[in-house]
Amino acid sequence: MPHFYVTTPIYYVNDAPHVGHAYATVNADAVARWHRQIGDEVLFLTGTDEHGQKVARAAEEHKMSPQAWADRLAPRFAETWAALDVANDDFIRTTEPRHHRAVQRFLQRIFDNGYIEPGSYAGWYCVGCEAYKDESELLPGRVCPDHRRPVEWLEQENYFFRLSAFQDRLLEWYRDHPHSVQPETKRNEALSFIKGGLQDISITRTSIDWGVPVPWDPNHVFYVWYDALVNYLTAIGYADGDDGVGEWWPSVHHLIGKEIIRFHCVWWPAMCMAAGIDPPAHVQVHGFLLVGGERLSKTRVAGGGERAVKLTEIAPTALVDDFGVDPIRYHLLREVPLGADGEFSYEGIVSRYNADLANNLGNLMSRVATVVGSKCGGTGPAPRLESRLAGVAAEVVASATAAWERFAPHDALETTWRLIRETNAELEAAEPWRAEPGPEVDGVLGDALQALQIVALLAAPAMPTTCAEVWRRIGLTGRPEDQRLPGAARWGTYPGGGAVEKAPPLFPRRSQ
Ligand code: ME8
């Protein structure tokens, strides 16, 4: 059975989860769900990044110990993912003993291999990024462009990872693995970091003690990024198993935001090489959700009200309370293609909800159920094997499959909605609600029911609850997510003969 290992970034617990985190996590979840449906053995990992200065300072501001603070914040992430129906297989916290053991083993290996040595470094440090910044990257007033806060001068005597030794090996690796970073523009960004020259990196700290202790020098803790990246190995048993880490490595898929390309596409593969394991096979980079054109801008967005809100202040759970879980999942997957930046707004959610969910999918479901009720005695007829929609469905299944495979939920849903639109159009042309009951009406409705069955299968990774409800209403047993694709989505599999249920609208229309 093919193995499919997908990860999200592990999120800092300096603050509560926001809609940007939800974007990454729901996209990874939908892709993982798709892979379960095609029969892969899936491991979907997310979690929290709990060490480092940023978290230590947040704890201090709240007059709590870092551990107590992390213990308070980590469950907020887990609860948010549960509210968004995210089915992660594991949730890693970097304060767990299994992770400490993995970090120590991994970095000890790199030390033993001669790629870690003592040294000193001084430079401008952004606590938000938890990274040194080159003067040339900063905005006037030495402000970090990502965090809009001044950087701090930091001088350190400690251990360095010899990243500079990996320039040629990284370039060679990227030459031999041309598709390992997607999209292509992000791969080029990684390559230009590497070609620009690599400096050794200070990877331990004595200035704080909130971190994983360095096994060969316990006065130091590891720098938070060097601890965090290892989480991807911790979860597959690196701490306790053999270094080959079994079937899950290196065929892993890391979904990350574009601001952490350097860590995942330069540092991380070099660290893996230094520890004697293969670099990750695939990094899928996504862009930012923006509010009023900026990642952190103050503007009007949530609740349609006047309150100024930053993107980082929008709680995913508040959106779920307002719209329901599946509409929010659908929006996060459909609105902004993975790889691009895109606007996130309350108005945008309402208009996509009305157009795609209320008017298209919801309308198809209710008109089919109504007409089966009035013209077919409530029993779903079987589809016609010769039907224009059969051809459309075959194309849609093929292109949705390809889109899910290439981490493009946005395209997968867009193409799935083509089948909904074309089915609605067929119904409008045939007008079965005006016709006399008989084989013609049965055929039209059988085709529409078959199309709904296929839509429920293809959209289940995005909207599991809604698709299970469509499945039930069209008289099928079980759940769409338990059917095996592609076989279950073949035209002609809708059996007919089941009770089709007329029920309240799936998605009542919303006003702005
Ligand atoms: O960087 N739009 O954690 P983090 C879309 N702990 N996605 C966004 C976003 C936005 N406006 N803002 C954040 C860290 N994200 C490290 C990662 S991994 C070993 C360590 C998402 O809490 C996006 O996926 O700052 C981004 O990469 C991630 O949250 C950063 O979360």
PDB file of N, CA, C and O in Angstrom, residues 19-20 23 286-291 294-296 311 332 336 340-344:
ATOM      1  N   VAL A  19      -6.573  32.528  11.256  1.00  0.00           N
ATOM      2  CA  VAL A  19      -7.107  31.962  10.017  1.00  0.00           C
ATOM      3  C   VAL A  19      -5.998  31.588   9.031  1.00  0.00           C
ATOM      4  O   VAL A  19      -6.178  30.695   8.196  1.00  0.00           O
ATOM      5  N   GLY A  20      -4.808  32.206   9.145  1.00  0.00           N
ATOM      6  CA  GLY A  20      -3.669  31.801   8.305  1.00  0.00           C
ATOM      7  C   GLY A  20      -3.227  30.387   8.663  1.00  0.00           C
ATOM      8  O   GLY A  20      -2.949  29.564   7.784  1.00  0.00           O
ATOM      9  N   TYR A  23      -5.730  28.010   7.239  1.00  0.00           N
ATOM     10  CA  TYR A  23      -5.559  27.831   5.789  1.00  0.00           C
ATOM     11  C   TYR A  23      -4.595  26.680   5.517  1.00  0.00           C
ATOM     12  O   TYR A  23      -4.892  25.753   4.743  1.00  0.00           O
ATOM     13  N   HIS A 286       2.918  27.503   0.137  1.00  0.00           N
ATOM     14  CA  HIS A 286       1.698  28.291  -0.097  1.00  0.00           C
ATOM     15  C   HIS A 286       1.949  29.757   0.230  1.00  0.00           C
ATOM     16  O   HIS A 286       2.923  30.105   0.898  1.00  0.00           O
ATOM     17  N   GLY A 287       1.048  30.595  -0.294  1.00  0.00           N
ATOM     18  CA  GLY A 287       1.183  32.039  -0.090  1.00  0.00           C
ATOM     19  C   GLY A 287       0.407  32.495   1.137  1.00  0.00           C
ATOM     20  O   GLY A 287      -0.002  31.699   1.981  1.00  0.00           O
ATOM     21  N   PHE A 288       0.197  33.797   1.221  1.00  0.00           N
ATOM     22  CA  PHE A 288      -0.468  34.374   2.390  1.00  0.00           C
ATOM     23  C   PHE A 288      -1.908  34.755   2.095  1.00  0.00           C
ATOM     24  O   PHE A 288      -2.229  35.234   0.999  1.00  0.00           O
ATOM     25  N   LEU A 289      -2.735  34.602   3.085  1.00  0.00           N
ATOM     26  CA  LEU A 289      -4.037  35.251   3.063  1.00  0.00           C
ATOM     27  C   LEU A 289      -3.793  36.694   3.476  1.00  0.00           C
ATOM     28  O   LEU A 289      -3.028  36.960   4.413  1.00  0.00           O
ATOM     29  N   LEU A 290      -4.437  37.588   2.788  1.00  0.00           N
ATOM     30  CA  LEU A 290      -4.217  39.007   3.020  1.00  0.00           C
ATOM     31  C   LEU A 290      -5.522  39.683   3.383  1.00  0.00           C
ATOM     32  O   LEU A 290      -6.599  39.249   2.961  1.00  0.00           O
ATOM     33  N   VAL A 291      -5.413  40.734   4.147  1.00  0.00           N
ATOM     34  CA  VAL A 291      -6.578  41.551   4.473  1.00  0.00           C
ATOM     35  C   VAL A 291      -6.259  42.945   3.972  1.00  0.00           C
ATOM     36  O   VAL A 291      -5.269  43.541   4.403  1.00  0.00           O
ATOM     37  N   GLU A 294      -2.621  43.407   2.683  1.00  0.00           N
ATOM     38  CA  GLU A 294      -1.464  43.215   3.551  1.00  0.00           C
ATOM     39  C   GLU A 294      -1.676  42.052   4.486  1.00  0.00           C
ATOM     40  O   GLU A 294      -2.789  41.742   4.897  1.00  0.00           O
ATOM     41  N   ARG A 295      -0.551  41.440   4.840  1.00  0.00           N
ATOM     42  CA  ARG A 295      -0.663  40.277   5.711  1.00  0.00           C
ATOM     43  C   ARG A 295      -1.180  40.659   7.091  1.00  0.00           C
ATOM     44  O   ARG A 295      -1.948  39.921   7.692  1.00  0.00           O
ATOM     45  N   LEU A 296      -0.798  41.779   7.562  1.00  0.00           N
ATOM     46  CA  LEU A 296      -1.150  42.132   8.936  1.00  0.00           C
ATOM     47  C   LEU A 296      -1.898  43.467   9.024  1.00  0.00           C
ATOM     48  O   LEU A 296      -1.929  44.090  10.054  1.00  0.00           O
ATOM     49  N   LEU A 311      -5.516  40.116  10.221  1.00  0.00           N
ATOM     50  CA  LEU A 311      -5.751  38.723   9.832  1.00  0.00           C
ATOM     51  C   LEU A 311      -5.446  37.787  11.008  1.00  0.00           C
ATOM     52  O   LEU A 311      -6.150  36.812  11.252  1.00  0.00           O
ATOM     53  N   LEU A 332     -11.649  28.050   2.525  1.00  0.00           N
ATOM     54  CA  LEU A 332     -10.186  28.013   2.698  1.00  0.00           C
ATOM     55  C   LEU A 332      -9.521  27.210   1.577  1.00  0.00           C
ATOM     56  O   LEU A 332      -8.384  27.470   1.201  1.00  0.00           O
ATOM     57  N   VAL A 336      -8.276  30.721  -2.406  1.00  0.00           N
ATOM     58  CA  VAL A 336      -6.903  31.139  -2.727  1.00  0.00           C
ATOM     59  C   VAL A 336      -6.078  29.903  -3.092  1.00  0.00           C
ATOM     60  O   VAL A 336      -5.813  29.048  -2.241  1.00  0.00           O
ATOM     61  N   ALA A 340      -0.342  30.959  -4.268  1.00  0.00           N
ATOM     62  CA  ALA A 340      -0.595  32.388  -4.512  1.00  0.00           C
ATOM     63  C   ALA A 340      -0.967  33.088  -3.204  1.00  0.00           C
ATOM     64  O   ALA A 340      -1.367  32.446  -2.238  1.00  0.00           O
ATOM     65  N   ASP A 341      -0.842  34.410  -3.192  1.00  0.00           N
ATOM     66  CA  ASP A 341      -1.423  35.208  -2.107  1.00  0.00           C
ATOM     67  C   ASP A 341      -2.852  35.544  -2.509  1.00  0.00           C
ATOM     68  O   ASP A 341      -3.160  35.622  -3.697  1.00  0.00           O
ATOM     69  N   GLY A 342      -3.720  35.747  -1.549  1.00  0.00           N
ATOM     70  CA  GLY A 342      -5.083  36.122  -1.924  1.00  0.00           C
ATOM     71  C   GLY A 342      -5.799  36.803  -0.785  1.00  0.00           C
ATOM     72  O   GLY A 342      -5.482  36.583   0.389  1.00  0.00           O
ATOM     73  N   GLU A 343      -6.782  37.607  -1.159  1.00  0.00           N
ATOM     74  CA  GLU A 343      -7.562  38.350  -0.170  1.00  0.00           C
ATOM     75  C   GLU A 343      -8.460  37.423   0.638  1.00  0.00           C
ATOM     76  O   GLU A 343      -9.055  36.492   0.090  1.00  0.00           O
ATOM     77  N   PHE A 344      -8.570  37.720   1.911  1.00  0.00           N
ATOM     78  CA  PHE A 344      -9.494  36.996   2.769  1.00  0.00           C
ATOM     79  C   PHE A 344     -10.472  38.011   3.337  1.00  0.00           C
ATOM     80  O   PHE A 344     -10.065  38.952   4.015  1.00  0.00           O
TER      81      PHE A 344
END
